[in-house]
Short mmCIF file of C-alpha atoms in Angstrom, two decimals:
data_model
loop_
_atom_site.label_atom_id
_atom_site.label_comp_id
_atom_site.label_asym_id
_atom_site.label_seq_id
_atom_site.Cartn_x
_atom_site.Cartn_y
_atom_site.Cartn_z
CA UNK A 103 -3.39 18.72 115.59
CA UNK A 104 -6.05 17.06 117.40
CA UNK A 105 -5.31 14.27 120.27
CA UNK A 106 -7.56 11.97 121.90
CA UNK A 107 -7.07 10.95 125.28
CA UNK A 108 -8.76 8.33 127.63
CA UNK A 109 -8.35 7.92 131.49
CA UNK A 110 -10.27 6.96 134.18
CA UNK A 111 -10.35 7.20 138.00
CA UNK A 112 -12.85 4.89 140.36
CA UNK A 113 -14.15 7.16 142.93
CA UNK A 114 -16.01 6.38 146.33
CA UNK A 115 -18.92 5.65 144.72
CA UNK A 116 -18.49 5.21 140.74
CA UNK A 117 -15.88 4.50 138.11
CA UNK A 118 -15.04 7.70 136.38
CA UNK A 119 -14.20 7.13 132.88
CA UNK A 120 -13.29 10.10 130.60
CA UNK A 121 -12.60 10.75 126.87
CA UNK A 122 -10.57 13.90 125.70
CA UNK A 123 -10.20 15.41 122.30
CA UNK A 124 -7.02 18.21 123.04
CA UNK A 125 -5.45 20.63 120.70
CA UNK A 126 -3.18 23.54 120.93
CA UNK A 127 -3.26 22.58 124.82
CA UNK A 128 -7.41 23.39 124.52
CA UNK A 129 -10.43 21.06 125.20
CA UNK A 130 -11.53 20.19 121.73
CA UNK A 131 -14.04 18.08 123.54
CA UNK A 132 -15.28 15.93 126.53
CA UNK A 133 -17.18 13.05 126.98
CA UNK A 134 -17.93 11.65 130.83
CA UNK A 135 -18.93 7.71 131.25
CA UNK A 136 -19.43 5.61 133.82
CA UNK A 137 -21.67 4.59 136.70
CA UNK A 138 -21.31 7.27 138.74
CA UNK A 139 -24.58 9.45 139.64
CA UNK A 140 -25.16 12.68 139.19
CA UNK A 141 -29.07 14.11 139.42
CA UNK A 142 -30.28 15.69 137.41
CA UNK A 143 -29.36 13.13 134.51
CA UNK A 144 -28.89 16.06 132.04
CA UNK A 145 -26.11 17.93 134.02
CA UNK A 146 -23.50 15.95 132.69
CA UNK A 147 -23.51 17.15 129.12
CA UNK A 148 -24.10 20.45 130.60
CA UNK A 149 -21.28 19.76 132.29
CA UNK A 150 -18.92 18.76 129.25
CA UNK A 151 -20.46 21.33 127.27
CA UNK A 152 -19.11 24.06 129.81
CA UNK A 153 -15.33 22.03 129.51
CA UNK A 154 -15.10 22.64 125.70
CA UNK A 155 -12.37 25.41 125.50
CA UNK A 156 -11.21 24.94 128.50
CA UNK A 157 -6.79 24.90 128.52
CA UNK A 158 -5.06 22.32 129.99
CA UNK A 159 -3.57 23.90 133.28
CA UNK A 160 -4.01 21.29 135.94
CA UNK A 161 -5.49 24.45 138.17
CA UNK A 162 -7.68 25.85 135.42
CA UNK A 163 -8.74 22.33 134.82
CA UNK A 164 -9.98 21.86 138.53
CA UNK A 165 -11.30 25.39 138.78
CA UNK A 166 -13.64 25.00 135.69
CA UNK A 167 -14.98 21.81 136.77
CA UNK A 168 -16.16 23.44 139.96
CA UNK A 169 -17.47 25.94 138.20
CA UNK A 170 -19.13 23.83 135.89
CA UNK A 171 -20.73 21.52 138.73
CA UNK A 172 -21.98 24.56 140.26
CA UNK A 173 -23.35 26.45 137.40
CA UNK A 174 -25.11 23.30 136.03
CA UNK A 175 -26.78 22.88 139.32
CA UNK A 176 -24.98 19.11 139.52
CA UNK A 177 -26.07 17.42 142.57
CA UNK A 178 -23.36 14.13 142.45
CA UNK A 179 -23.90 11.30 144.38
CA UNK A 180 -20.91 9.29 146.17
CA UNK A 181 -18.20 11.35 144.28
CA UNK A 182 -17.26 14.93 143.78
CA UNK A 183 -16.60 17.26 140.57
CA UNK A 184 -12.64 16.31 142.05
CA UNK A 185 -13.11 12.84 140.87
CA UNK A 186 -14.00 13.86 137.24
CA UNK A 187 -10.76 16.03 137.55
CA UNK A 188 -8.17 12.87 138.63
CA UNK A 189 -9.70 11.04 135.58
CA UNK A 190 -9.35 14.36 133.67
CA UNK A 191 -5.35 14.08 134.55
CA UNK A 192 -4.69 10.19 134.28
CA UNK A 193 -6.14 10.86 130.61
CA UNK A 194 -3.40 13.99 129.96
CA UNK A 195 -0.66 11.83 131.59
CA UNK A 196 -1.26 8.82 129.73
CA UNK A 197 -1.55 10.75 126.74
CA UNK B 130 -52.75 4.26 148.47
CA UNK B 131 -49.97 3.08 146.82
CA UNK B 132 -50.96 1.79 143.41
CA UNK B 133 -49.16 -1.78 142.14
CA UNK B 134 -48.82 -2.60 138.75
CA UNK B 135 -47.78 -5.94 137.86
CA UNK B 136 -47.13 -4.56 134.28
CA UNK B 137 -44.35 -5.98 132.37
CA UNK B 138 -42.94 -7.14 128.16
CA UNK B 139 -40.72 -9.43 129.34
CA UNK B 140 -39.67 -10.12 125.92
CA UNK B 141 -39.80 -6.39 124.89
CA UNK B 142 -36.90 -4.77 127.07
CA UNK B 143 -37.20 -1.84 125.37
CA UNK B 144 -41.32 -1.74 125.87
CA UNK B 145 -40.21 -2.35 129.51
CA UNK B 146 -37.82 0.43 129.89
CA UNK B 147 -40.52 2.84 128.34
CA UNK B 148 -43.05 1.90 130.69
CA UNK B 149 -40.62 3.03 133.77
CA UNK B 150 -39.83 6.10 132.59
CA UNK B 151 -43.62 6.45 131.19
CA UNK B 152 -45.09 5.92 134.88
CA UNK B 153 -43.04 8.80 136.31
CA UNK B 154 -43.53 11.42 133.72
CA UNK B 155 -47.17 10.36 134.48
CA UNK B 156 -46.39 10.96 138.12
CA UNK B 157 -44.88 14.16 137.81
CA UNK B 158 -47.67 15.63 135.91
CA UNK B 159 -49.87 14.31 138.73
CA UNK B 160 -51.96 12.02 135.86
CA UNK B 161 -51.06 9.09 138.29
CA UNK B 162 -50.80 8.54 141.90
CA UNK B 163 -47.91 6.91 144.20
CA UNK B 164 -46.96 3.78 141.59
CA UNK B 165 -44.91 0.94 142.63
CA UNK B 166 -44.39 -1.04 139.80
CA UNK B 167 -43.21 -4.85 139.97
CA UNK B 168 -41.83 -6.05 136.75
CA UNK B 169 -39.18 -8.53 135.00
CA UNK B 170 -36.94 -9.09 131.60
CA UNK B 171 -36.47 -12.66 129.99
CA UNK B 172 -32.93 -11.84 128.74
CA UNK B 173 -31.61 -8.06 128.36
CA UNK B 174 -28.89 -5.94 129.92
CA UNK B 175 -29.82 -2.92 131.23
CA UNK B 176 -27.20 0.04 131.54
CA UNK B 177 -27.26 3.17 133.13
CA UNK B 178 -27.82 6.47 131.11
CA UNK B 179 -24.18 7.34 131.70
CA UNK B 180 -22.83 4.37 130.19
CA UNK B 181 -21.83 3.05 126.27
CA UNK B 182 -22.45 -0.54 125.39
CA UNK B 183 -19.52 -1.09 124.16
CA UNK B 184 -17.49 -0.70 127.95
CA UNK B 185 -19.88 -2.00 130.13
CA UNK B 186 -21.72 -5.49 127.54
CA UNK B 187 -19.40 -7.96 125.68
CA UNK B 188 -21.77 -7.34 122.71
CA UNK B 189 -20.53 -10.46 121.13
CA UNK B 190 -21.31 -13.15 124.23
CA UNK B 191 -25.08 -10.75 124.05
CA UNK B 192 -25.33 -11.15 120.49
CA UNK B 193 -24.70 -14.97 120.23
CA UNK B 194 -27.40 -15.27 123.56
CA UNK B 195 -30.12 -13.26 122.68
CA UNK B 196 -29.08 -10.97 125.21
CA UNK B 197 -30.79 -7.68 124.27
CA UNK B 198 -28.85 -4.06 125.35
CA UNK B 199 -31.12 -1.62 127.02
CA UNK B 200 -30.43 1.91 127.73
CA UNK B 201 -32.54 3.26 130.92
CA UNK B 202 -32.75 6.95 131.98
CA UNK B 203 -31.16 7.06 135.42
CA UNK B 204 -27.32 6.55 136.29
CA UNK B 205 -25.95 3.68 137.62
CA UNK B 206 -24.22 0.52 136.77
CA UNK B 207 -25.34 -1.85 134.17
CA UNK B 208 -27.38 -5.21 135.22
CA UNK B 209 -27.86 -7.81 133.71
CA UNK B 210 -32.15 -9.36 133.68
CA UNK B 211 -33.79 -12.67 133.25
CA UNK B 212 -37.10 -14.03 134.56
CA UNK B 213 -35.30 -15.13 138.16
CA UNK B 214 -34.69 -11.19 138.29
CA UNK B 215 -37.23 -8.74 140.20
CA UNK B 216 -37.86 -5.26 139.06
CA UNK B 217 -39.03 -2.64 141.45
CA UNK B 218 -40.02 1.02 140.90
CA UNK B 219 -41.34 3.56 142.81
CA UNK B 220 -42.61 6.68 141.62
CA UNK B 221 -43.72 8.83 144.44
CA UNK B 222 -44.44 12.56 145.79
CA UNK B 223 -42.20 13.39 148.62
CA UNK B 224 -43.43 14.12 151.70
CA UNK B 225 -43.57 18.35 152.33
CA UNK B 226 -40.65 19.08 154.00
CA UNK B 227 -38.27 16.34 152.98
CA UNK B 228 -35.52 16.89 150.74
CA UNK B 229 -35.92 14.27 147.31
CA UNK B 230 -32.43 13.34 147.63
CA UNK B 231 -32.31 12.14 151.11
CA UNK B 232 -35.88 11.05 150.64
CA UNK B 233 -34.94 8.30 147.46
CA UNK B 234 -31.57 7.37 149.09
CA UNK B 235 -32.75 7.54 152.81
CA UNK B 236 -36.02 6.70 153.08
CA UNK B 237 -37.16 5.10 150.04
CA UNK B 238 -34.26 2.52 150.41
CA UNK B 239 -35.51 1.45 153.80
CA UNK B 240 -37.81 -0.17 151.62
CA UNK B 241 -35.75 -2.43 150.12
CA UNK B 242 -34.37 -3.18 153.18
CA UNK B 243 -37.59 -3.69 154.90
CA UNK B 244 -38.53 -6.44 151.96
CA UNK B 245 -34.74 -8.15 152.94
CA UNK B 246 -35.84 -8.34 156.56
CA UNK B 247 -39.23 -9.40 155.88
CA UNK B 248 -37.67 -12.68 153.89
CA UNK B 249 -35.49 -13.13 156.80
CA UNK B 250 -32.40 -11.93 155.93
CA UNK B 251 -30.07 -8.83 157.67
CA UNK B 252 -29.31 -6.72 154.79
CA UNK B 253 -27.30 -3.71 154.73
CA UNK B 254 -26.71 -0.53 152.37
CA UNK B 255 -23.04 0.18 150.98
CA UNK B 256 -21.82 2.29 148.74
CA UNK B 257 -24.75 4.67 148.70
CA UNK B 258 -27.39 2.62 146.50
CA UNK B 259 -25.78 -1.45 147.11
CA UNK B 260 -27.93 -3.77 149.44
CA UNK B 261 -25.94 -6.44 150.52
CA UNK B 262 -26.41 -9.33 152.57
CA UNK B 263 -23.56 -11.37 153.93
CA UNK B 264 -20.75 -9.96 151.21
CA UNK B 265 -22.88 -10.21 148.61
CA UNK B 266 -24.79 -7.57 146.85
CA UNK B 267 -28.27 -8.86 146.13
CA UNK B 268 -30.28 -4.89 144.84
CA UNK B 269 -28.80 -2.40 143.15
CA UNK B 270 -31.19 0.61 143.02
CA UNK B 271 -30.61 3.63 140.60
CA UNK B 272 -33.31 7.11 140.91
CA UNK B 273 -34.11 10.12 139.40
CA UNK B 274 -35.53 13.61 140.94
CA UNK B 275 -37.50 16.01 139.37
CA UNK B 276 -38.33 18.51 141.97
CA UNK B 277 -40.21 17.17 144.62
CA UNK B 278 -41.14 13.59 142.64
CA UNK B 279 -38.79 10.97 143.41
CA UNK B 280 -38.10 8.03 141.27
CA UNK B 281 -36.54 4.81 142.50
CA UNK B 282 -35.78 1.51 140.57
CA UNK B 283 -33.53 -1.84 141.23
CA UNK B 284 -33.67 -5.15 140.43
CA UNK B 285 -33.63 -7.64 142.76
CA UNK B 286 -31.45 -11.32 142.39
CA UNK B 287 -33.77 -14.19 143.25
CA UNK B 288 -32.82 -16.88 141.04
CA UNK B 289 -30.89 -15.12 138.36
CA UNK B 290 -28.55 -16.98 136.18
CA UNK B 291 -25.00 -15.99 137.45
CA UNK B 292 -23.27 -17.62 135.21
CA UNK B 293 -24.65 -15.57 132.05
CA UNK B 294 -24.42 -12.21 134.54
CA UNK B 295 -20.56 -12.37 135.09
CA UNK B 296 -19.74 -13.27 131.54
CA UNK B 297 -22.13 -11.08 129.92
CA UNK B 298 -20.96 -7.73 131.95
CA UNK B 299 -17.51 -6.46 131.60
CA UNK B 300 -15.80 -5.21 135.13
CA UNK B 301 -13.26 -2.53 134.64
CA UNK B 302 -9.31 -3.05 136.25
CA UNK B 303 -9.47 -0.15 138.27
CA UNK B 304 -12.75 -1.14 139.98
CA UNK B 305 -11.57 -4.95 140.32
CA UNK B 306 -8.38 -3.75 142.47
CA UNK B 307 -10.65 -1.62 144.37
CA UNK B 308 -12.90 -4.28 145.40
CA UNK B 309 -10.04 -6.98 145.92
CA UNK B 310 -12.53 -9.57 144.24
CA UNK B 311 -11.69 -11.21 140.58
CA UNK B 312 -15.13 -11.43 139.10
CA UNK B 313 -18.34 -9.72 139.31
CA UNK B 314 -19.82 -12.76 139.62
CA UNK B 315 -18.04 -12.94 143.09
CA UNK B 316 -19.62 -9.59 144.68
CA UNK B 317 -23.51 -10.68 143.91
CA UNK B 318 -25.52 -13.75 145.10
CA UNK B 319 -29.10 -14.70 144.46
CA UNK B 320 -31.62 -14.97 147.96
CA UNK B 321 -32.44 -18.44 146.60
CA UNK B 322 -28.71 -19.23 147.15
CA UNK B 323 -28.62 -18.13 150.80
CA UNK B 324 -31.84 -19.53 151.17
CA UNK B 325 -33.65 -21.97 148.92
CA UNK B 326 -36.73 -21.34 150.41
CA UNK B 327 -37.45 -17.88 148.90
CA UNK B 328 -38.78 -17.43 145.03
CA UNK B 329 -39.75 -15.27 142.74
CA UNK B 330 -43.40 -15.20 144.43
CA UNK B 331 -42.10 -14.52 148.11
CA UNK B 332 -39.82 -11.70 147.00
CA UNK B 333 -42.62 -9.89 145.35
CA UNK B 334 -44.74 -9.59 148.26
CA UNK B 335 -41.55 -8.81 150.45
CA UNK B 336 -41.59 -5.84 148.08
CA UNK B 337 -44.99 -4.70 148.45
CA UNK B 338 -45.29 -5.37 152.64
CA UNK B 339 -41.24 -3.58 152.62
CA UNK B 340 -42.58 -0.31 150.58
CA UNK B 341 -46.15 -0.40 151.70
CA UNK B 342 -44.21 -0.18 155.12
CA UNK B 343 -42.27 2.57 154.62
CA UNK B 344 -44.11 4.84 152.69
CA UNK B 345 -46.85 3.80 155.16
CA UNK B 346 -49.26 3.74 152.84
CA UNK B 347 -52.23 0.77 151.90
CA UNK B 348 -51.77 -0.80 148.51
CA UNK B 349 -54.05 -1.67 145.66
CA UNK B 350 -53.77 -3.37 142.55
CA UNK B 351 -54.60 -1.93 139.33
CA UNK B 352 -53.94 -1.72 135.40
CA UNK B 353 -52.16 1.13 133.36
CA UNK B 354 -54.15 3.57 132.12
CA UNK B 355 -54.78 4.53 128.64
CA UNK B 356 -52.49 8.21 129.04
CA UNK B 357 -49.81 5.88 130.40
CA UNK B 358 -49.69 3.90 127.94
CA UNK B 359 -50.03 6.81 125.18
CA UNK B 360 -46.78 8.73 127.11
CA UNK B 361 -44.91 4.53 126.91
CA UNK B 362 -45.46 4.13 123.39
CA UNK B 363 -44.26 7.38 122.56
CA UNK B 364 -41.09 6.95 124.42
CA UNK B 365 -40.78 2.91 122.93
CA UNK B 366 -41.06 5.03 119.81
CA UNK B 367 -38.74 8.03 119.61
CA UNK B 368 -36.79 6.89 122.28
CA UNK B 369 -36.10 3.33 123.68
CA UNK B 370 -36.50 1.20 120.48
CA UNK B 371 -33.97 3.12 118.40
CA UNK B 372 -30.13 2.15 118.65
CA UNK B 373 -28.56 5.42 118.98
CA UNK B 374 -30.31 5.64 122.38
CA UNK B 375 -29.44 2.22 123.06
CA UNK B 376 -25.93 1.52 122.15
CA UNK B 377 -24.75 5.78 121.73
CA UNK B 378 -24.60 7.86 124.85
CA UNK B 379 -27.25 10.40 123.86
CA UNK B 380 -28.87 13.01 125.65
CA UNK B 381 -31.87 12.13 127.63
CA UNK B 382 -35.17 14.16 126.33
CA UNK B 383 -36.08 16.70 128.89
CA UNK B 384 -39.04 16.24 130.67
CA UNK B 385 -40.03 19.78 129.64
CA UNK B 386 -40.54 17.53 126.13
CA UNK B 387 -43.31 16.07 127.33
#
């Protein structure tokens, strides 16, 4: 059964805010707002697109959002791909 | 040269946000030179591409006001416009050599502050893209890159109504107990209030001498062009006039689109 789950996390430079849609402990779907920065523009939904599937192990969590940054050539400004992640868990541990 | 256009819908927001985006697609496919564009709003919010309505406007206190809800295409944190507000943006070449990034949040903010200093205040940068003076921010910038073409835009508080800005923007809990303040309305000031002597007029040409300065370049007035215009009414079009774009979170079009 689908869950959705909200959290956010303010980071050096941005407020974080994330909304989760979680089944069978899988990433039904992401969605990142906020007014953090992150150039270019379009990396974020490249971003969530790449967190779709993803389970929720706090370590597989962490590791895919690296990987995601990385492969979606994310330059963030003022916060890190480890900010999306604390936001990421406040969501899961309000939920 | 650095081109100025005083070009500006003040009571089309949406016409407005077109036009910025409009002058730097024409930048990047080299159809217009180094633009620094000086512009206002008579009422709107504008929020940044990563943001929804919804969290960052009390759409009811906009609705009853005539407040209109703008979506631009850079990051950022929402602001909110009237006609005591000044709009800057830049859309430049970087030099050879120099990174975009560190040349929009490096160098091309030494503009701004050049402007502050130039109306006789001490400004500062925090928190990458804030300009403060005293406590208070008065700019907030927000940029794009597209290889080596840098885009820059903020809005500068003059003579804004504050009173409208902190009721009309929501603040989020977390970032109130990270700032130790109780209000936005608290963390911004208009230059009028620190000193009465500057306007609307004054901070304008601050702008131009500040940029003009840094990007050591001559400036020249002059009118959009018909392509510009062509590229802004397309994106008014498909793009800034429609709500989903507005008041969703869509994608941005690529510039690829274009």
């Amino acid at each position: 059964m689908e869950k959705t789950l909200v959290g956010e996390h303010k980071a050096r430079k941005g407020l974080v805010r994330v909304k989760l849609v979680v089944s069978d402990n899988t990433i039904v779907h992401v969605e990142l707002t906020g007014d953090f920065i992150i150039h270019p523009e379009e990396a974020l939904w490249c971003i969530e697109d790449k967190m779709k599937g993803n389970n929720l192990d706090e370590k597989d969590i962490l590791d895919a959002l690296h990987k995601a940054f990385d492969d979606c050539e994310a330059v963030p400004v003022g916060f890190t791909y480890q900010d999306v992640y604390k936001a990421i868990i406040n969501a899961l541990s309000e939920g | 040269m650095l081109r100025i256009l005083f070009s500006e819908t003040p009571d089309n927001p949406w016409m407005n946000l077109a036009l910025e985006e409009a002058f730097f697609i024409s930048r990047i496919k080299e159809l217009s030179p180094n633009i620094l564009r000086i512009w206002r709003n008579k009422n709107a919010v504008v929020i940044g591409v990563f943001q929804k309505a919804e969290e960052e406007v009390d759409l009811e206190y906009a609705e009853k006001n005539g407040i209109a809800v703008v979506r631009r295409f850079t990051s950022g944190g929402a602001v909110y416009h009237d006609l005591g507000n000044i709009n800057f943006a830049l859309s430049v070449k970087a030099p050879l050599g120099k990174r975009s990034i560190d040349f929009l949040y490096n160098d091309l903010l030494e503009g701004v502050l050049e402007a502050l200093r130039i109306l006789g205040f001490n400004p500062r940068k925090e928190n990458v893209n804030d300009i403060v003076v005293g406590d208070r921010k008065v700019v907030g910038v927000a940029g794009s890159i597209r290889k080596e073409y840098v885009f820059i835009h903020g809005s500068m508080l003059v003579n804004t109504n504050l009173d409208v800005l902190s009721r009309v923007l929501k603040i989020s809990k977390k970032k109130l107990m990270d700032k130790k303040v109780n209000a936005v309305k608290y963390r911004v000031t208009n230059l009028s209030q620190v000193n009465p002597k500057i306007g609307v007029r004054e901070a304008i040409n601050a702008i131009i001498k500040g940029f003009s300065k840094t990007l050591e370049e001559e400036t020249y007035l002059d009118l959009p062009t018909e392509k510009e215009l062509r590229i802004a009414e397309r994106l008014y079009t498909e793009k800034y006039s429609r709500r989903e774009w507005n008041m969703t979170r869509m994608k941005p079009y690529t510039i690829q689109a274009w």
